[in-house]
Every structure is written in C-alpha cells, then in structure tokens.
C-alpha cells in the first residue's frame, strides 16, 4: 500500500515520528469530542497537521508518510481481521443471492458516477476509469471502526454492510490488476495473469479459513502472550503474501479473521488484540492525513465537491437498496446506505497508481483529487452515521 506524492523534508524519524503523530492525533480527537465530532476524520486531520504539507510548509518538524507506512498497513490488516472475526463464511454463502444482487447494484450505480465525473473533468478514458474506482470503493477500515464505535456491529444492517465490503474488495482485486496494466500502457489481456494469481490466492486463503479453522485453535497457544504473537504472525504473514502476489492485504486479513473467529478462541482473541487494533488504526487514519496536501486539494476543489455531491447520495441509494434486498426495514436499509458512504484506503491506492501515469494530467489531478475526496467523504460518512437518527426522522423512516 502506498499513496500520495513522495514527500521530501520530513524531519522526524522512527520513534519520535510515531510518538508525535499519535500525540497530535490524540489531541485533535480530544478537542473534537468536546463538540461531538467522530474520531476517525479527526485522526485524519491530525495527520494533515503533522505532515509535510502543513507542519513542514511552515518550517516545523514534520512526518513523511513513508515513515509510518508499514504500521499503517498493520492497522488496515487488523481492522479487517476484526471484521472477519464477526463474520461467517457459512452465512456469506447462505446469503450469496442477496449479496450478489446488493453487490451488483453497488457496482452498477457507483462506478459509472465516477467514470462520468472523470470524463466531465477532462481526464480521458483511462483517467475516468481510475476515478470510477476511487468513487466506487467504500472504506472497509473507516466503516469497520465506525460500526464498532457506534455499536452497529451486531445490528441487522451490519450483514449487508460487511457483505458489500467483502464484495467490493474482491472486485477491486480485479480492478487494480486492470488499472496497473492500463496506466502502464498495456491492455486488459496483459492483466489476466495478475488477476488469476490474485484471485487464486484469496480463494485459497478463504478455503483454508473454512477448512482448517476447527484445527487451528491448538496451534495458537494457551497463554495470552502466545495467543497474541501467533495470531498476529498468521494475520501479517498471510496479508504480506497477499501484497506480494498483487492481492489485497485487507481481504486476506479479513479471511484470516474469519478462520480465527470460527474457533473457540474468538472472544479471547478479540479482547487481547483490540487495543493493538485501535492503536494501529489511528496510525492508518493519520497516515491518510500525512498524504493530504491542502493546497493541491484546493486546486481541485470543484472536482472534489462535485464528486461528493453526486457520489454521496448515490452510495446512500445503492446501499439502501442493498438493505432492502436483505429484507431490512426502511430505517435499517437507510443505515446500510449511510454506513457505506466513507471512502478510504483503496481510493488512495488507486491515487498512487495515477501518480505514476505517463499522462501529466492524470498524474497531477487524480492524486490531489483522491486525497481531498477521501478526506471529505470520511468526514461526511462518519458524521452521517453518527447523526443517523436525525436523518431517519428527516426522511420519515424513524421507528417508534
């Protein structure tokens, strides 16, 4: 995982960089809580302030995104690992018809919105294809954190939300392989071997999670220390191998979580690793902020605002339809749509691909657009989730 423009001039390194980043994120989040703002966008804002584009621009010590990249990747893996802990492949397979329909609506509604926006802003076919992916894919990391924070993780809307996220992550595995080939000047045919390897790896991990889970528990150890170390080892090795073969580390982490969640160790693993997940997740969200250059974002403000205005409602509508396909009430369906609004890590990965494009317009515009769009949508999405009750009353679907 890598995103944003390379940054020179970062003055803080190692432990000092990590400690400073966490301190700034914690201070901004504490200030925001006083006025009721959700923490996820505030962690992003903390990263913006500590990064080279704000602190560095005024001569203060700053933190380069590369300094905490690996820790940010661990944050994504652990967030998706916990998503998998609460999920069941048996339930996923049982709901495959509903999930397929909801995932198809999600793709057919949201991807074209991004393509049309890309064409309207003069980015050409390949640029429009990249913007389509940025707009289509919701943020598993931001949404998972919000579901846990708001207590929605055990509610009925969690199933279509999590199912849609899994479907999106599988689609994006194919999409990224295509995007790499197209940006490099190749054809979709060139991407077929990469797609086959990535999907084959993820299918193998999912099959292993389903078949080996009953035998996994004895190998994770009896002491808490062994349990934490061995569980993290499995999750990070499998996720790292996924990255090495061009597959999503997030999806791999999810399936490892599914496997561990199917063992009797589910509750102990959740209790012992939750603090690590929270700490590394903050690093990930702050890393998003480190990549954000407010000046570059301001240069594409009209593009960002147009995308937010069109893609936000589109995601609420497609998500609500997905909830309806799962036979949820209008209120629960609306919550499904609201939960899918935040965009995040995969949009930034696509931005990193765009930055390497030989087309100067794509390389200049799309990375700035992506970080601004992710920032706006992570703020808007998490606030929409926290204000769901008011929105339900506003649209007349609140339940007594």
Short mmCIF file of C-alpha atoms in Angstrom, two decimals:
data_model
loop_
_atom_site.label_atom_id
_atom_site.label_comp_id
_atom_site.label_asym_id
_atom_site.label_seq_id
_atom_site.Cartn_x
_atom_site.Cartn_y
_atom_site.Cartn_z
CA UNK A 1 0.00 0.00 0.00
CA UNK A 2 1.29 3.37 -0.96
CA UNK A 3 -0.38 6.64 -1.84
CA UNK A 4 0.15 10.32 -2.32
CA UNK A 5 3.12 12.17 -3.66
CA UNK A 6 6.60 11.43 -2.34
CA UNK A 7 7.50 13.94 0.32
CA UNK A 8 10.86 15.49 0.99
CA UNK A 9 11.87 17.37 4.08
CA UNK A 10 10.30 15.18 6.76
CA UNK A 11 12.38 15.94 9.85
CA UNK A 12 11.10 13.40 12.35
CA UNK A 13 12.03 9.74 12.11
CA UNK A 14 11.49 6.49 13.93
CA UNK A 15 10.00 6.51 17.40
CA UNK A 16 9.86 10.31 17.57
CA UNK A 17 7.82 10.46 14.37
CA UNK A 18 5.40 7.78 15.58
CA UNK A 19 5.01 9.31 19.03
CA UNK A 20 4.46 12.79 17.62
CA UNK A 21 1.89 11.54 15.13
CA UNK A 22 -0.08 9.72 17.84
CA UNK A 23 0.14 12.73 20.16
CA UNK A 24 -1.17 15.17 17.54
CA UNK A 25 -3.97 12.77 16.52
CA UNK A 26 -4.96 12.25 20.16
CA UNK A 27 -5.03 16.00 20.90
CA UNK A 28 -7.14 16.79 17.82
CA UNK A 29 -9.53 13.91 18.60
CA UNK A 30 -9.90 15.04 22.22
CA UNK A 31 -10.72 18.58 21.08
CA UNK A 32 -13.22 17.31 18.53
CA UNK A 33 -15.02 15.07 21.02
CA UNK A 34 -15.94 18.20 23.01
CA UNK A 35 -18.14 19.32 20.12
CA UNK A 36 -19.33 15.82 19.19
CA UNK A 37 -17.26 15.14 16.04
CA UNK A 38 -16.48 11.42 15.32
CA UNK A 39 -12.86 10.48 15.89
CA UNK A 40 -11.95 8.93 12.52
CA UNK A 41 -11.89 12.18 10.49
CA UNK A 42 -10.17 13.90 13.39
CA UNK A 43 -7.32 11.39 13.27
CA UNK A 44 -7.04 12.18 9.56
CA UNK A 45 -6.96 15.89 10.39
CA UNK A 46 -4.22 15.23 12.95
CA UNK A 47 -2.15 13.61 10.20
CA UNK A 48 -2.71 16.61 7.93
CA UNK A 49 -1.43 18.97 10.64
CA UNK A 50 1.62 16.82 11.46
CA UNK A 51 2.51 16.16 7.85
CA UNK A 52 4.94 17.84 5.48
CA UNK A 53 2.23 19.82 3.71
CA UNK A 54 1.20 21.80 6.82
CA UNK A 55 3.80 21.48 9.60
CA UNK A 56 6.62 21.12 7.08
CA UNK A 57 5.36 24.01 4.97
CA UNK A 58 5.67 26.45 7.89
CA UNK A 59 9.10 25.24 8.91
CA UNK A 60 8.09 22.94 11.76
CA UNK A 61 9.34 19.35 12.13
CA UNK A 62 7.06 17.09 10.14
CA UNK A 63 6.50 13.40 9.42
CA UNK A 64 6.87 11.82 5.99
CA UNK A 65 4.13 9.27 5.12
CA UNK A 66 6.74 6.60 4.36
CA UNK A 67 7.94 6.82 7.97
CA UNK A 68 4.77 5.08 9.26
CA UNK A 69 3.64 3.22 6.13
CA UNK A 70 4.20 -0.29 7.47
CA UNK A 71 2.42 0.49 10.74
CA UNK A 72 -0.48 1.94 8.74
CA UNK A 73 -0.67 -1.30 6.75
CA UNK A 74 -0.83 -3.24 10.03
CA UNK A 75 -3.74 -1.02 11.03
CA UNK A 76 -5.69 -1.89 7.88
CA UNK A 77 -4.99 -5.61 8.31
CA UNK A 78 -6.14 -5.61 11.96
CA UNK A 79 -9.30 -3.63 11.18
CA UNK A 80 -10.25 -6.16 8.50
CA UNK A 81 -9.15 -9.05 10.71
CA UNK A 82 -11.71 -7.92 13.29
CA UNK A 83 -14.30 -7.59 10.55
CA UNK A 84 -13.64 -11.24 9.75
CA UNK A 85 -13.89 -12.26 13.40
CA UNK A 86 -17.54 -11.20 13.39
CA UNK A 87 -18.29 -12.78 10.04
CA UNK A 88 -19.05 -16.32 8.95
CA UNK A 89 -18.34 -17.85 5.56
CA UNK A 90 -21.35 -20.10 6.05
CA UNK A 91 -23.58 -17.03 6.43
CA UNK A 92 -21.87 -15.40 3.47
CA UNK A 93 -22.51 -18.45 1.29
CA UNK A 94 -26.09 -18.80 2.55
CA UNK A 95 -26.79 -15.16 1.63
CA UNK A 96 -24.98 -15.34 -1.72
CA UNK A 97 -28.06 -14.47 -3.80
CA UNK A 98 -28.92 -11.40 -1.73
CA UNK A 99 -25.26 -10.42 -1.54
CA UNK A 100 -24.73 -10.82 -5.28
CA UNK A 101 -27.73 -8.62 -6.01
CA UNK A 102 -26.68 -5.96 -3.50
CA UNK A 103 -23.09 -6.00 -4.79
CA UNK A 104 -24.27 -5.67 -8.39
CA UNK A 105 -26.43 -2.65 -7.52
CA UNK A 106 -23.48 -1.12 -5.65
CA UNK A 107 -21.15 -1.54 -8.64
CA UNK A 108 -23.61 -0.53 -11.35
CA UNK A 109 -24.72 2.62 -9.53
CA UNK A 110 -21.46 3.97 -8.14
CA UNK A 111 -18.73 3.08 -10.66
CA UNK A 112 -20.45 4.92 -13.57
CA UNK A 113 -20.80 8.02 -11.40
CA UNK A 114 -17.01 8.22 -11.12
CA UNK A 115 -16.49 7.49 -14.83
CA UNK A 116 -18.87 10.29 -15.84
CA UNK A 117 -17.16 12.69 -13.45
CA UNK A 118 -13.74 11.80 -14.81
CA UNK A 119 -14.86 12.39 -18.39
CA UNK A 120 -16.64 15.63 -17.44
CA UNK A 121 -13.42 16.99 -15.89
CA UNK A 122 -11.35 16.16 -18.97
CA UNK A 123 -9.35 13.16 -17.72
CA UNK A 124 -9.95 10.90 -20.73
CA UNK A 125 -10.92 7.19 -20.71
CA UNK A 126 -8.08 5.91 -18.51
CA UNK A 127 -8.41 8.80 -16.06
CA UNK A 128 -12.18 8.23 -15.94
CA UNK A 129 -11.59 4.52 -15.23
CA UNK A 130 -9.36 5.47 -12.28
CA UNK A 131 -11.87 7.99 -10.92
CA UNK A 132 -14.58 5.32 -11.26
CA UNK A 133 -12.64 3.08 -8.90
CA UNK A 134 -11.92 5.89 -6.44
CA UNK A 135 -15.61 6.79 -6.24
CA UNK A 136 -16.90 3.19 -6.22
CA UNK A 137 -14.93 1.62 -3.39
CA UNK A 138 -16.01 2.26 0.21
CA UNK A 139 -13.50 2.26 3.04
CA UNK A 140 -13.51 -1.03 4.94
CA UNK A 141 -11.20 0.50 7.57
CA UNK A 142 -13.23 3.66 8.28
CA UNK A 143 -16.57 1.81 8.17
CA UNK A 144 -15.41 -1.02 10.44
CA UNK A 145 -14.14 1.46 13.05
CA UNK A 146 -17.41 3.41 12.89
CA UNK A 147 -19.55 0.24 13.15
CA UNK A 148 -17.67 -0.73 16.32
CA UNK A 149 -17.70 2.79 17.81
CA UNK A 150 -21.46 3.24 17.22
CA UNK A 151 -22.40 -0.27 18.37
CA UNK A 152 -23.87 -1.21 14.99
CA UNK A 153 -21.64 -4.26 14.53
CA UNK A 154 -24.28 -6.64 15.98
CA UNK A 155 -27.29 -4.91 14.36
CA UNK A 156 -29.12 -6.31 11.30
CA UNK A 157 -27.66 -3.70 8.92
CA UNK A 158 -24.14 -4.94 9.67
CA UNK A 159 -24.60 -8.05 7.48
CA UNK A 160 -25.34 -6.25 4.18
CA UNK A 161 -22.71 -3.63 5.00
CA UNK A 162 -19.99 -6.21 5.67
CA UNK A 163 -21.10 -8.37 2.76
CA UNK A 164 -20.94 -5.41 0.39
CA UNK A 165 -17.48 -4.50 1.67
CA UNK A 166 -16.23 -8.03 1.02
CA UNK A 167 -17.73 -8.00 -2.48
CA UNK A 168 -16.16 -4.59 -3.20
CA UNK A 169 -12.75 -5.82 -2.03
CA UNK A 170 -12.96 -8.82 -4.35
CA UNK A 171 -13.98 -6.58 -7.26
CA UNK A 172 -11.12 -4.20 -6.51
CA UNK A 173 -8.63 -7.08 -6.68
CA UNK A 174 -9.57 -7.48 -10.35
CA UNK A 175 -9.86 -3.74 -10.87
CA UNK A 176 -6.36 -2.98 -9.55
CA UNK A 177 -4.78 -5.53 -11.85
CA UNK A 178 -6.56 -3.92 -14.81
CA UNK A 179 -5.64 -0.42 -13.62
CA UNK A 180 -1.94 -1.30 -13.36
CA UNK A 181 -1.93 -2.61 -16.95
CA UNK A 182 -3.84 0.35 -18.36
CA UNK A 183 -1.76 3.01 -16.59
CA UNK A 184 1.43 1.34 -17.84
CA UNK A 185 0.08 1.44 -21.39
CA UNK A 186 -0.93 -2.22 -21.56
CA UNK A 187 -4.24 -3.88 -22.33
CA UNK A 188 -6.78 -5.75 -20.17
CA UNK A 189 -5.40 -9.00 -21.65
CA UNK A 190 -1.99 -8.14 -20.18
CA UNK A 191 -3.59 -8.05 -16.73
CA UNK A 192 -5.15 -11.52 -16.89
CA UNK A 193 -2.22 -13.41 -15.29
CA UNK A 194 -2.09 -10.93 -12.38
CA UNK A 195 -5.85 -11.20 -11.89
CA UNK A 196 -5.71 -15.00 -11.89
CA UNK A 197 -2.89 -15.10 -9.32
CA UNK A 198 -4.53 -12.54 -7.01
CA UNK A 199 -7.95 -14.21 -7.08
CA UNK A 200 -6.43 -17.67 -6.76
CA UNK A 201 -4.52 -16.60 -3.66
CA UNK A 202 -7.61 -15.09 -2.00
CA UNK A 203 -9.74 -18.13 -2.81
CA UNK A 204 -7.05 -20.36 -1.29
CA UNK A 205 -6.98 -18.24 1.90
CA UNK A 206 -10.77 -18.34 2.15
CA UNK A 207 -10.81 -22.12 1.65
CA UNK A 208 -8.12 -22.57 4.28
CA UNK A 209 -10.10 -20.40 6.72
CA UNK A 210 -13.15 -22.58 6.19
CA UNK A 211 -11.45 -25.98 6.24
CA UNK A 212 -8.65 -25.51 8.77
CA UNK A 213 -10.41 -23.37 11.37
CA UNK A 214 -11.52 -26.35 13.52
CA UNK A 215 -7.88 -27.48 13.79
CA UNK A 216 -6.37 -24.01 14.24
CA UNK A 217 -7.06 -23.35 17.92
CA UNK A 218 -4.40 -25.67 19.46
CA UNK A 219 -1.67 -24.02 17.39
CA UNK A 220 -2.50 -20.51 18.64
CA UNK A 221 -1.25 -21.32 22.14
CA UNK A 222 -2.71 -21.38 25.62
CA UNK A 223 -1.09 -18.32 27.21
CA UNK A 224 -2.19 -14.81 26.29
CA UNK A 225 1.31 -13.99 25.07
CA UNK A 226 1.40 -16.95 22.69
CA UNK A 227 -2.14 -16.23 21.54
CA UNK A 228 -1.37 -12.61 20.60
CA UNK A 229 2.01 -13.32 18.98
CA UNK A 230 0.86 -16.33 16.96
CA UNK A 231 -2.41 -14.74 15.83
CA UNK A 232 -0.60 -11.60 14.67
CA UNK A 233 2.01 -13.74 12.92
CA UNK A 234 -0.62 -15.63 10.94
CA UNK A 235 -2.54 -12.47 10.02
CA UNK A 236 0.52 -10.47 8.96
CA UNK A 237 2.28 -13.28 7.07
CA UNK A 238 -0.83 -14.11 5.05
CA UNK A 239 -1.57 -10.42 4.38
CA UNK A 240 2.05 -9.78 3.40
CA UNK A 241 1.96 -12.69 0.97
CA UNK A 242 -1.25 -11.23 -0.49
CA UNK A 243 0.55 -7.97 -1.21
CA UNK A 244 3.47 -9.87 -2.73
CA UNK A 245 1.22 -11.58 -5.30
CA UNK A 246 -0.77 -8.44 -6.08
CA UNK A 247 -3.85 -9.26 -3.99
CA UNK A 248 -5.48 -7.14 -1.31
CA UNK A 249 -3.85 -7.44 2.13
CA UNK A 250 -7.14 -6.23 3.60
CA UNK A 251 -9.15 -9.09 2.11
CA UNK A 252 -6.52 -11.60 3.20
CA UNK A 253 -6.65 -10.20 6.75
CA UNK A 254 -10.43 -10.48 6.64
CA UNK A 255 -10.34 -14.19 5.77
CA UNK A 256 -7.76 -14.91 8.48
CA UNK A 257 -10.17 -13.25 10.91
CA UNK A 258 -12.97 -15.47 9.62
CA UNK A 259 -10.86 -18.54 10.35
CA UNK A 260 -9.86 -17.44 13.86
CA UNK A 261 -13.43 -16.33 14.58
CA UNK A 262 -14.66 -19.85 13.89
CA UNK A 263 -12.52 -21.26 16.72
CA UNK A 264 -13.40 -21.32 20.43
CA UNK A 265 -10.75 -18.62 20.90
CA UNK A 266 -12.88 -15.89 19.31
CA UNK A 267 -13.60 -13.91 22.50
CA UNK A 268 -10.06 -14.15 23.90
CA UNK A 269 -8.51 -13.06 20.62
CA UNK A 270 -10.93 -10.13 20.35
CA UNK A 271 -10.18 -8.97 23.93
CA UNK A 272 -6.40 -9.28 23.71
CA UNK A 273 -5.86 -7.78 20.25
CA UNK A 274 -8.48 -4.99 20.30
CA UNK A 275 -6.07 -2.45 21.92
CA UNK A 276 -3.46 -3.16 19.23
CA UNK A 277 -6.09 -2.74 16.54
CA UNK A 278 -7.15 0.64 17.94
CA UNK A 279 -3.58 1.96 18.15
CA UNK A 280 -2.55 0.82 14.66
CA UNK A 281 -5.85 2.02 13.19
CA UNK A 282 -5.11 5.55 14.45
CA UNK A 283 -1.76 5.38 12.63
CA UNK A 284 -3.55 4.38 9.43
CA UNK A 285 -6.06 7.22 9.59
CA UNK A 286 -3.32 9.72 10.43
CA UNK A 287 -1.26 8.33 7.53
CA UNK A 288 -4.11 9.29 5.21
CA UNK A 289 -3.77 12.82 6.56
CA UNK A 290 0.00 12.85 6.09
CA UNK A 291 -0.60 12.29 2.37
CA UNK A 292 -3.01 15.21 2.12
CA UNK A 293 -1.71 18.45 0.64
CA UNK A 294 -4.37 21.12 1.35
CA UNK A 295 -3.00 23.39 -1.42
CA UNK A 296 -3.18 20.66 -4.07
CA UNK A 297 -6.65 19.69 -2.86
CA UNK A 298 -7.78 23.32 -3.09
CA UNK A 299 -6.73 23.29 -6.74
CA UNK A 300 -9.25 20.53 -7.49
CA UNK A 301 -11.91 21.73 -5.03
CA UNK A 302 -14.64 21.95 -7.67
CA UNK A 303 -13.90 18.37 -8.76
CA UNK A 304 -13.96 17.12 -5.16
CA UNK A 305 -17.20 18.92 -4.30
CA UNK A 306 -18.93 17.72 -7.46
CA UNK A 307 -17.87 14.15 -6.73
CA UNK A 308 -19.02 14.37 -3.11
CA UNK A 309 -22.36 15.88 -4.12
CA UNK A 310 -23.08 13.11 -6.64
CA UNK A 311 -21.42 10.05 -5.16
CA UNK A 312 -22.59 10.53 -1.57
CA UNK A 313 -26.32 10.29 -2.38
CA UNK A 314 -25.60 7.58 -4.96
CA UNK A 315 -23.94 5.43 -2.29
CA UNK A 316 -26.80 6.00 0.16
CA UNK A 317 -29.31 4.95 -2.50
CA UNK A 318 -27.43 1.85 -3.63
CA UNK A 319 -26.73 0.84 -0.03
CA UNK A 320 -30.37 1.32 0.92
CA UNK A 321 -31.40 -0.89 -1.99
CA UNK A 322 -28.91 -3.46 -0.69
CA UNK A 323 -30.54 -3.31 2.75
CA UNK A 324 -33.95 -3.74 1.14
CA UNK A 325 -32.68 -6.81 -0.74
CA UNK A 326 -31.74 -8.23 2.69
CA UNK A 327 -35.37 -7.68 3.79
CA UNK A 328 -34.44 -4.93 6.24
CA UNK A 329 -36.87 -2.22 7.32
CA UNK A 330 -36.66 1.23 5.64
CA UNK A 331 -34.79 2.54 8.71
CA UNK A 332 -32.23 -0.28 8.69
CA UNK A 333 -31.88 -0.01 4.90
CA UNK A 334 -31.14 3.69 5.19
CA UNK A 335 -28.50 2.94 7.82
CA UNK A 336 -26.94 0.44 5.42
CA UNK A 337 -26.65 3.18 2.82
CA UNK A 338 -25.24 5.74 5.27
CA UNK A 339 -22.64 3.26 6.53
CA UNK A 340 -21.22 2.72 3.03
CA UNK A 341 -20.50 6.41 2.32
CA UNK A 342 -16.91 6.72 3.69
CA UNK A 343 -14.09 6.19 1.18
CA UNK A 344 -10.50 5.50 2.21
CA UNK A 345 -7.58 3.18 1.72
CA UNK A 346 -8.34 1.67 -1.70
CA UNK A 347 -9.07 5.10 -3.19
CA UNK A 348 -5.59 6.16 -2.05
CA UNK A 349 -4.02 3.06 -3.59
CA UNK A 350 -5.61 3.99 -6.91
CA UNK A 351 -4.27 7.52 -6.44
CA UNK A 352 -0.77 6.09 -6.09
CA UNK A 353 -1.21 4.28 -9.42
CA UNK A 354 -2.36 7.51 -11.05
CA UNK A 355 0.71 9.35 -9.74
CA UNK A 356 2.88 7.02 -11.83
CA UNK A 357 0.94 7.65 -15.04
CA UNK A 358 2.88 8.99 -18.04
CA UNK A 359 -0.10 11.26 -18.70
CA UNK A 360 0.80 14.51 -16.85
CA UNK A 361 -2.85 15.49 -16.34
CA UNK A 362 -3.73 12.17 -14.72
CA UNK A 363 -0.55 12.20 -12.60
CA UNK A 364 -1.22 15.75 -11.37
CA UNK A 365 -5.01 15.85 -10.91
CA UNK A 366 -6.09 12.41 -9.69
CA UNK A 367 -3.80 12.08 -6.61
CA UNK A 368 -4.87 15.52 -5.36
CA UNK A 369 -8.50 14.70 -6.11
CA UNK A 370 -8.30 11.35 -4.33
CA UNK A 371 -6.87 12.62 -1.04
CA UNK A 372 -9.33 15.52 -0.96
CA UNK A 373 -12.22 13.24 -1.83
CA UNK A 374 -11.25 10.68 0.83
CA UNK A 375 -10.95 13.41 3.43
CA UNK A 376 -14.37 14.89 2.58
CA UNK A 377 -16.10 11.51 2.35
CA UNK A 378 -14.56 10.13 5.55
CA UNK A 379 -15.78 13.25 7.39
CA UNK A 380 -19.20 13.20 5.74
CA UNK A 381 -19.69 9.44 6.08
CA UNK A 382 -18.77 9.12 9.74
CA UNK A 383 -20.82 12.19 10.67
CA UNK A 384 -23.81 10.82 8.69
CA UNK A 385 -23.55 7.55 10.63
CA UNK A 386 -23.35 9.33 13.99
CA UNK A 387 -26.36 11.51 13.02
CA UNK A 388 -28.38 8.61 11.58
CA UNK A 389 -31.30 9.10 13.98
CA UNK A 390 -31.81 12.70 12.86
CA UNK A 391 -31.54 11.72 9.19
CA UNK A 392 -34.09 8.93 9.73
CA UNK A 393 -36.57 11.44 11.20
CA UNK A 394 -35.83 13.88 8.39
CA UNK A 395 -36.69 11.37 5.65
CA UNK A 396 -39.60 9.88 7.59
CA UNK A 397 -38.33 6.35 8.25
CA UNK A 398 -37.68 6.62 12.00
CA UNK A 399 -39.21 3.82 14.07
CA UNK A 400 -41.05 4.38 17.34
#
